[in-house]
Amino acid sequence: MSRPATDIEDILPPKPQAPHPSDCCGTGCCPCVHDIYEQDLKTWRRQCDLIRGSTQEEHQTGAAIEPHKWTEFEIIKIDQVNKNTILYSFKIPDNKSLGIKVGQHVIVKQTKNGRLYTRQYTPITDIDKQSVFEVLIKIYPNGKVTQVIKNWKVGDLIPWRGPFGDFLYTPNTYKCILMLAAGTGIAPMYQIVKSIVQNEDDETAVKLCYASKTFSDVLLRSELAEFCQYWNFTMCYYLSEEKDVRGNKRYREEAEARRLSKAEVQQELERGPLHSTLVLVCGTKSFEKDMVNSAKNANVPDENIYKF
Ligand SMILES: Cc1cc2nc3c(=O)[nH]c(=O)nc-3n(C[C@H](O)[C@H](O)[C@H](O)COP(=O)(O)OP(=O)(O)OC[C@H]3O[C@@H](n4cnc5c(N)ncnc54)[C@H](O)[C@@H]3O)c2cc1C
């Protein structure tokens, strides 16, 4: 079946912007802004190839969502998780599961002032869960799409397509995974940790460093505390605006009342087996840039660093 090319082009991620010549100081920084741009460009090309190249035949049979066709799902529940984050639950008809793999995301389309926008979100429900999928969405006061999303109501039909994302997790490929997440960047990490701790045969050790402003901004806090009972999962919160870390800390939680520093990430990596460590990064652009640079400075091979 032929696919309308314009339709696919609509859902490609935006191309990274080339640095301005004045962005490079010319003193041989490692990595230089041009290296980072080249890396972003490679990732972007890979993502576009994957989206253009994937066919409906490759897509899991019995899956409720498709990469090349918008499917409407009904909102069945809305929960305000904290002051700016909402958990939306969608009904999957016919007892099907969504049909995504660990670490993959889906895309929503919304129209605002006559313009069409698409945005990526990572479902946090078990990937093989039937009949329902959930997405945790942070609402930005100046967000083009999240300002539309915050008006979604139970019963609304919302168009989604997917799955997308070229990160596919294979158990026991690495000895350690260092996860560096900020804000809603926890969503793909949560999926991956869950699949590791729930698989008794997976011996990968995971350390999560989760940056947030305060404990009340932390997402999936109870779920993460549950994961800490497994031998192969440890984590620490880095809370830049929390005044009382000791008083608000719960059982099994580790937390620091400061930002996660680049030097700290570098030190953490230098302690482990670099060539058998995977570094996963997801957060704001500046957080991702700092974390990727720290991993590179610690001599983690490029192919062992993945930015969602
Ligand atoms: C693979 C992938 C998976 C994602 N999964 C999720 C998810 O599960 N839940 C979720 O809430 N978001 C997720 N996002 C981010 C999401 O796709 C949107 O970028 C976000 O909802 C903002 O959209 P917007 O149109 O409201 O903001 P925009 O109008 O695009 O941006 C407005 C302003 O919001 C701020 N902003 C936008 N995005 C971010 C961000 N990621 N971090 C910090 N500040 C930001 C910036 O200050 C920006 O200037 C994911 C992104 C990617 C690439």
PDB file of C-alpha atoms in Angstrom, residues 22-211:
ATOM      1  CA  SER A  22      30.204  32.913  16.320  1.00  0.00           C
ATOM      2  CA  ASP A  23      29.020  30.047  18.590  1.00  0.00           C
ATOM      3  CA  CYS A  24      32.425  28.363  18.198  1.00  0.00           C
ATOM      4  CA  CYS A  25      35.171  29.944  20.325  1.00  0.00           C
ATOM      5  CA  GLY A  26      37.872  28.379  18.121  1.00  0.00           C
ATOM      6  CA  THR A  27      39.934  27.156  21.096  1.00  0.00           C
ATOM      7  CA  GLY A  28      39.541  23.438  20.386  1.00  0.00           C
ATOM      8  CA  CYS A  29      36.849  22.575  22.993  1.00  0.00           C
ATOM      9  CA  CYS A  30      36.049  18.881  23.208  1.00  0.00           C
ATOM     10  CA  PRO A  31      33.326  18.380  22.200  1.00  0.00           C
ATOM     11  CA  CYS A  32      33.001  21.570  20.123  1.00  0.00           C
ATOM     12  CA  VAL A  33      29.533  22.999  19.251  1.00  0.00           C
ATOM     13  CA  HIS A  34      30.084  21.641  15.725  1.00  0.00           C
ATOM     14  CA  ASP A  35      30.696  18.086  17.069  1.00  0.00           C
ATOM     15  CA  ILE A  36      27.456  18.301  19.030  1.00  0.00           C
ATOM     16  CA  TYR A  37      25.597  19.535  15.933  1.00  0.00           C
ATOM     17  CA  GLU A  38      27.022  16.657  13.830  1.00  0.00           C
ATOM     18  CA  GLN A  39      25.918  14.163  16.492  1.00  0.00           C
ATOM     19  CA  ASP A  40      22.403  15.697  16.661  1.00  0.00           C
ATOM     20  CA  LEU A  41      22.219  15.628  12.860  1.00  0.00           C
ATOM     21  CA  LYS A  42      23.160  11.931  12.779  1.00  0.00           C
ATOM     22  CA  THR A  43      20.501  11.098  15.372  1.00  0.00           C
ATOM     23  CA  TRP A  44      17.915  13.167  13.437  1.00  0.00           C
ATOM     24  CA  ARG A  45      18.732  11.431  10.121  1.00  0.00           C
ATOM     25  CA  ARG A  46      18.482   8.031  11.825  1.00  0.00           C
ATOM     26  CA  GLN A  47      15.086   8.930  13.299  1.00  0.00           C
ATOM     27  CA  CYS A  48      13.797  10.219   9.926  1.00  0.00           C
ATOM     28  CA  ASP A  49      15.027   7.096   8.095  1.00  0.00           C
ATOM     29  CA  LEU A  50      13.332   4.940  10.664  1.00  0.00           C
ATOM     30  CA  ILE A  51      10.027   6.791  10.338  1.00  0.00           C
ATOM     31  CA  ARG A  52      10.159   6.903   6.519  1.00  0.00           C
ATOM     32  CA  GLY A  53      11.390   3.331   6.201  1.00  0.00           C
ATOM     33  CA  SER A  54       9.145   1.523   8.626  1.00  0.00           C
ATOM     34  CA  THR A  55       6.218  -0.244   7.021  1.00  0.00           C
ATOM     35  CA  GLN A  56       2.894  -1.276   8.371  1.00  0.00           C
ATOM     36  CA  GLU A  57       3.879  -4.906   7.663  1.00  0.00           C
ATOM     37  CA  GLU A  58       6.801  -4.598  10.132  1.00  0.00           C
ATOM     38  CA  HIS A  59       4.434  -3.259  12.736  1.00  0.00           C
ATOM     39  CA  GLN A  60       3.300  -5.657  15.423  1.00  0.00           C
ATOM     40  CA  THR A  61       0.085  -7.418  14.451  1.00  0.00           C
ATOM     41  CA  GLY A  62      -2.764  -6.880  16.858  1.00  0.00           C
ATOM     42  CA  ALA A  63      -1.312  -3.518  17.932  1.00  0.00           C
ATOM     43  CA  ALA A  64      -3.815  -0.740  18.508  1.00  0.00           C
ATOM     44  CA  ILE A  65      -1.648   2.080  17.171  1.00  0.00           C
ATOM     45  CA  GLU A  66      -0.102   2.457  13.709  1.00  0.00           C
ATOM     46  CA  PRO A  67       2.860   4.571  12.582  1.00  0.00           C
ATOM     47  CA  HIS A  68       1.327   5.880   9.336  1.00  0.00           C
ATOM     48  CA  LYS A  69      -2.280   6.416  10.313  1.00  0.00           C
ATOM     49  CA  TRP A  70      -3.816   8.580  13.017  1.00  0.00           C
ATOM     50  CA  THR A  71      -5.965   6.509  15.389  1.00  0.00           C
ATOM     51  CA  GLU A  72      -8.321   8.232  17.805  1.00  0.00           C
ATOM     52  CA  PHE A  73      -8.321   7.034  21.415  1.00  0.00           C
ATOM     53  CA  GLU A  74     -10.904   8.082  23.994  1.00  0.00           C
ATOM     54  CA  ILE A  75      -9.807   9.701  27.253  1.00  0.00           C
ATOM     55  CA  ILE A  76     -11.285   7.686  30.123  1.00  0.00           C
ATOM     56  CA  LYS A  77      -9.555   9.288  33.131  1.00  0.00           C
ATOM     57  CA  ILE A  78      -7.652  12.455  33.988  1.00  0.00           C
ATOM     58  CA  ASP A  79      -5.559  12.785  37.172  1.00  0.00           C
ATOM     59  CA  GLN A  80      -3.747  15.945  38.252  1.00  0.00           C
ATOM     60  CA  VAL A  81      -0.428  14.510  39.505  1.00  0.00           C
ATOM     61  CA  ASN A  82       1.145  17.747  40.707  1.00  0.00           C
ATOM     62  CA  LYS A  83       0.687  21.459  40.063  1.00  0.00           C
ATOM     63  CA  ASN A  84       1.714  21.251  36.412  1.00  0.00           C
ATOM     64  CA  THR A  85       1.608  17.571  35.438  1.00  0.00           C
ATOM     65  CA  ILE A  86      -1.431  15.551  34.377  1.00  0.00           C
ATOM     66  CA  LEU A  87      -1.857  11.803  33.840  1.00  0.00           C
ATOM     67  CA  TYR A  88      -4.204  11.010  30.942  1.00  0.00           C
ATOM     68  CA  SER A  89      -5.632   7.474  30.545  1.00  0.00           C
ATOM     69  CA  PHE A  90      -6.846   6.368  27.113  1.00  0.00           C
ATOM     70  CA  LYS A  91      -9.096   3.439  26.277  1.00  0.00           C
ATOM     71  CA  ILE A  92      -7.698   0.864  23.827  1.00  0.00           C
ATOM     72  CA  PRO A  93     -10.610  -0.886  22.097  1.00  0.00           C
ATOM     73  CA  ASP A  94     -10.995  -4.643  21.506  1.00  0.00           C
ATOM     74  CA  ASN A  95      -8.817  -5.699  24.450  1.00  0.00           C
ATOM     75  CA  LYS A  96      -5.674  -4.910  22.431  1.00  0.00           C
ATOM     76  CA  SER A  97      -2.378  -3.535  23.737  1.00  0.00           C
ATOM     77  CA  LEU A  98      -0.899  -0.346  22.286  1.00  0.00           C
ATOM     78  CA  GLY A  99       1.918  -2.162  20.450  1.00  0.00           C
ATOM     79  CA  ILE A 100       5.031  -0.218  21.436  1.00  0.00           C
ATOM     80  CA  LYS A 101       8.393  -1.475  22.689  1.00  0.00           C
ATOM     81  CA  VAL A 102      10.271  -0.383  25.815  1.00  0.00           C
ATOM     82  CA  GLY A 103      11.773   3.082  25.246  1.00  0.00           C
ATOM     83  CA  GLN A 104       9.532   3.981  22.292  1.00  0.00           C
ATOM     84  CA  HIS A 105       7.135   6.914  22.146  1.00  0.00           C
ATOM     85  CA  VAL A 106       3.944   7.952  20.346  1.00  0.00           C
ATOM     86  CA  ILE A 107       2.955  11.193  18.626  1.00  0.00           C
ATOM     87  CA  VAL A 108      -0.171  13.273  19.141  1.00  0.00           C
ATOM     88  CA  LYS A 109      -1.544  15.898  16.747  1.00  0.00           C
ATOM     89  CA  GLN A 110      -3.410  18.993  17.815  1.00  0.00           C
ATOM     90  CA  THR A 111      -4.559  22.107  15.979  1.00  0.00           C
ATOM     91  CA  LYS A 112      -4.121  25.600  17.399  1.00  0.00           C
ATOM     92  CA  ASN A 113      -5.169  28.792  15.577  1.00  0.00           C
ATOM     93  CA  GLY A 114      -5.571  26.772  12.358  1.00  0.00           C
ATOM     94  CA  ARG A 115      -2.019  25.341  12.557  1.00  0.00           C
ATOM     95  CA  LEU A 116      -1.263  21.670  13.018  1.00  0.00           C
ATOM     96  CA  TYR A 117       1.291  20.660  15.658  1.00  0.00           C
ATOM     97  CA  THR A 118       2.638  17.232  16.601  1.00  0.00           C
ATOM     98  CA  ARG A 119       4.384  16.321  19.874  1.00  0.00           C
ATOM     99  CA  GLN A 120       5.994  13.148  21.256  1.00  0.00           C
ATOM    100  CA  TYR A 121       4.948  11.442  24.507  1.00  0.00           C
ATOM    101  CA  THR A 122       6.150   8.234  26.184  1.00  0.00           C
ATOM    102  CA  PRO A 123       3.390   5.983  27.553  1.00  0.00           C
ATOM    103  CA  ILE A 124       4.172   4.819  31.087  1.00  0.00           C
ATOM    104  CA  THR A 125       1.845   1.807  31.215  1.00  0.00           C
ATOM    105  CA  ASP A 126       3.326  -1.701  30.860  1.00  0.00           C
ATOM    106  CA  ILE A 127       3.965  -2.123  27.147  1.00  0.00           C
ATOM    107  CA  ASP A 128       1.800  -5.240  26.902  1.00  0.00           C
ATOM    108  CA  LYS A 129      -1.020  -3.860  29.050  1.00  0.00           C
ATOM    109  CA  GLN A 130      -4.364  -4.344  27.350  1.00  0.00           C
ATOM    110  CA  SER A 131      -7.297  -1.936  27.104  1.00  0.00           C
ATOM    111  CA  VAL A 132      -5.587   1.180  28.468  1.00  0.00           C
ATOM    112  CA  PHE A 133      -2.517   3.354  28.000  1.00  0.00           C
ATOM    113  CA  GLU A 134      -1.396   6.313  30.085  1.00  0.00           C
ATOM    114  CA  VAL A 135       0.722   9.360  29.324  1.00  0.00           C
ATOM    115  CA  LEU A 136       2.116  11.765  31.884  1.00  0.00           C
ATOM    116  CA  ILE A 137       2.168  15.288  30.454  1.00  0.00           C
ATOM    117  CA  LYS A 138       3.748  18.397  31.922  1.00  0.00           C
ATOM    118  CA  ILE A 139       1.836  21.575  31.038  1.00  0.00           C
ATOM    119  CA  TYR A 140       4.010  24.572  30.112  1.00  0.00           C
ATOM    120  CA  PRO A 141       2.530  28.085  30.626  1.00  0.00           C
ATOM    121  CA  ASN A 142       3.901  29.058  27.188  1.00  0.00           C
ATOM    122  CA  GLY A 143       3.577  25.610  25.579  1.00  0.00           C
ATOM    123  CA  LYS A 144       1.861  25.648  22.190  1.00  0.00           C
ATOM    124  CA  VAL A 145       0.449  22.140  22.434  1.00  0.00           C
ATOM    125  CA  THR A 146       0.275  21.584  26.205  1.00  0.00           C
ATOM    126  CA  GLN A 147      -1.919  24.701  26.491  1.00  0.00           C
ATOM    127  CA  VAL A 148      -4.386  22.834  24.207  1.00  0.00           C
ATOM    128  CA  ILE A 149      -3.853  19.527  26.039  1.00  0.00           C
ATOM    129  CA  LYS A 150      -4.734  21.024  29.429  1.00  0.00           C
ATOM    130  CA  ASN A 151      -8.304  21.511  28.127  1.00  0.00           C
ATOM    131  CA  TRP A 152      -8.754  17.826  27.199  1.00  0.00           C
ATOM    132  CA  LYS A 153     -11.807  16.277  28.894  1.00  0.00           C
ATOM    133  CA  VAL A 154     -12.915  12.731  29.688  1.00  0.00           C
ATOM    134  CA  GLY A 155     -14.696  11.411  26.565  1.00  0.00           C
ATOM    135  CA  ASP A 156     -12.563  13.427  24.096  1.00  0.00           C
ATOM    136  CA  LEU A 157     -11.151  11.483  21.130  1.00  0.00           C
ATOM    137  CA  ILE A 158      -7.450  12.242  20.638  1.00  0.00           C
ATOM    138  CA  PRO A 159      -5.466  11.262  17.490  1.00  0.00           C
ATOM    139  CA  TRP A 160      -2.212   9.329  18.033  1.00  0.00           C
ATOM    140  CA  ARG A 161       0.250   7.487  15.820  1.00  0.00           C
ATOM    141  CA  GLY A 162       3.308   5.382  16.556  1.00  0.00           C
ATOM    142  CA  PRO A 163       5.384   3.719  17.761  1.00  0.00           C
ATOM    143  CA  PHE A 164       8.523   5.759  17.054  1.00  0.00           C
ATOM    144  CA  GLY A 165      12.032   5.852  18.467  1.00  0.00           C
ATOM    145  CA  ASP A 166      15.138   3.915  17.544  1.00  0.00           C
ATOM    146  CA  PHE A 167      16.199   3.027  21.092  1.00  0.00           C
ATOM    147  CA  LEU A 168      15.357  -0.611  21.590  1.00  0.00           C
ATOM    148  CA  TYR A 169      16.370  -2.185  24.874  1.00  0.00           C
ATOM    149  CA  THR A 170      17.965  -5.657  24.847  1.00  0.00           C
ATOM    150  CA  PRO A 171      18.559  -7.214  28.303  1.00  0.00           C
ATOM    151  CA  ASN A 172      22.146  -7.918  29.460  1.00  0.00           C
ATOM    152  CA  THR A 173      23.790  -5.936  26.641  1.00  0.00           C
ATOM    153  CA  TYR A 174      25.567  -3.664  29.166  1.00  0.00           C
ATOM    154  CA  LYS A 175      26.812  -4.264  32.722  1.00  0.00           C
ATOM    155  CA  CYS A 176      25.537  -0.855  33.888  1.00  0.00           C
ATOM    156  CA  ILE A 177      23.138   1.809  32.724  1.00  0.00           C
ATOM    157  CA  LEU A 178      23.475   5.356  34.022  1.00  0.00           C
ATOM    158  CA  MET A 179      20.176   7.192  33.525  1.00  0.00           C
ATOM    159  CA  LEU A 180      20.256  10.983  33.632  1.00  0.00           C
ATOM    160  CA  ALA A 181      16.735  12.403  33.656  1.00  0.00           C
ATOM    161  CA  ALA A 182      15.143  15.784  34.284  1.00  0.00           C
ATOM    162  CA  GLY A 183      11.409  16.479  34.700  1.00  0.00           C
ATOM    163  CA  THR A 184       9.218  14.463  32.319  1.00  0.00           C
ATOM    164  CA  GLY A 185      12.445  12.960  30.960  1.00  0.00           C
ATOM    165  CA  ILE A 186      11.721  10.295  33.577  1.00  0.00           C
ATOM    166  CA  ALA A 187       9.016   8.732  31.315  1.00  0.00           C
ATOM    167  CA  PRO A 188      11.249   6.614  29.004  1.00  0.00           C
ATOM    168  CA  MET A 189      13.621   5.811  31.921  1.00  0.00           C
ATOM    169  CA  TYR A 190      10.701   4.544  34.001  1.00  0.00           C
ATOM    170  CA  GLN A 191       9.641   2.164  31.219  1.00  0.00           C
ATOM    171  CA  ILE A 192      13.174   0.795  30.885  1.00  0.00           C
ATOM    172  CA  VAL A 193      13.792   0.378  34.647  1.00  0.00           C
ATOM    173  CA  LYS A 194      10.459  -1.400  34.987  1.00  0.00           C
ATOM    174  CA  SER A 195      11.342  -3.865  32.230  1.00  0.00           C
ATOM    175  CA  ILE A 196      14.767  -4.541  33.829  1.00  0.00           C
ATOM    176  CA  VAL A 197      13.637  -5.109  37.423  1.00  0.00           C
ATOM    177  CA  GLN A 198      10.664  -7.193  36.323  1.00  0.00           C
ATOM    178  CA  ASN A 199      12.940  -9.509  34.325  1.00  0.00           C
ATOM    179  CA  GLU A 200      14.755 -11.854  36.733  1.00  0.00           C
ATOM    180  CA  ASP A 201      17.184 -12.851  33.985  1.00  0.00           C
ATOM    181  CA  ASP A 202      18.310  -9.281  33.353  1.00  0.00           C
ATOM    182  CA  GLU A 203      21.417  -8.583  35.451  1.00  0.00           C
ATOM    183  CA  THR A 204      21.984  -5.023  34.268  1.00  0.00           C
ATOM    184  CA  ALA A 205      22.717  -2.632  37.153  1.00  0.00           C
ATOM    185  CA  VAL A 206      20.895   0.682  36.829  1.00  0.00           C
ATOM    186  CA  LYS A 207      21.684   3.994  38.515  1.00  0.00           C
ATOM    187  CA  LEU A 208      19.185   6.813  38.011  1.00  0.00           C
ATOM    188  CA  CYS A 209      20.066  10.466  38.660  1.00  0.00           C
ATOM    189  CA  TYR A 210      16.811  12.410  38.547  1.00  0.00           C
ATOM    190  CA  ALA A 211      16.952  16.213  38.483  1.00  0.00           C
TER     191      ALA A 211
END
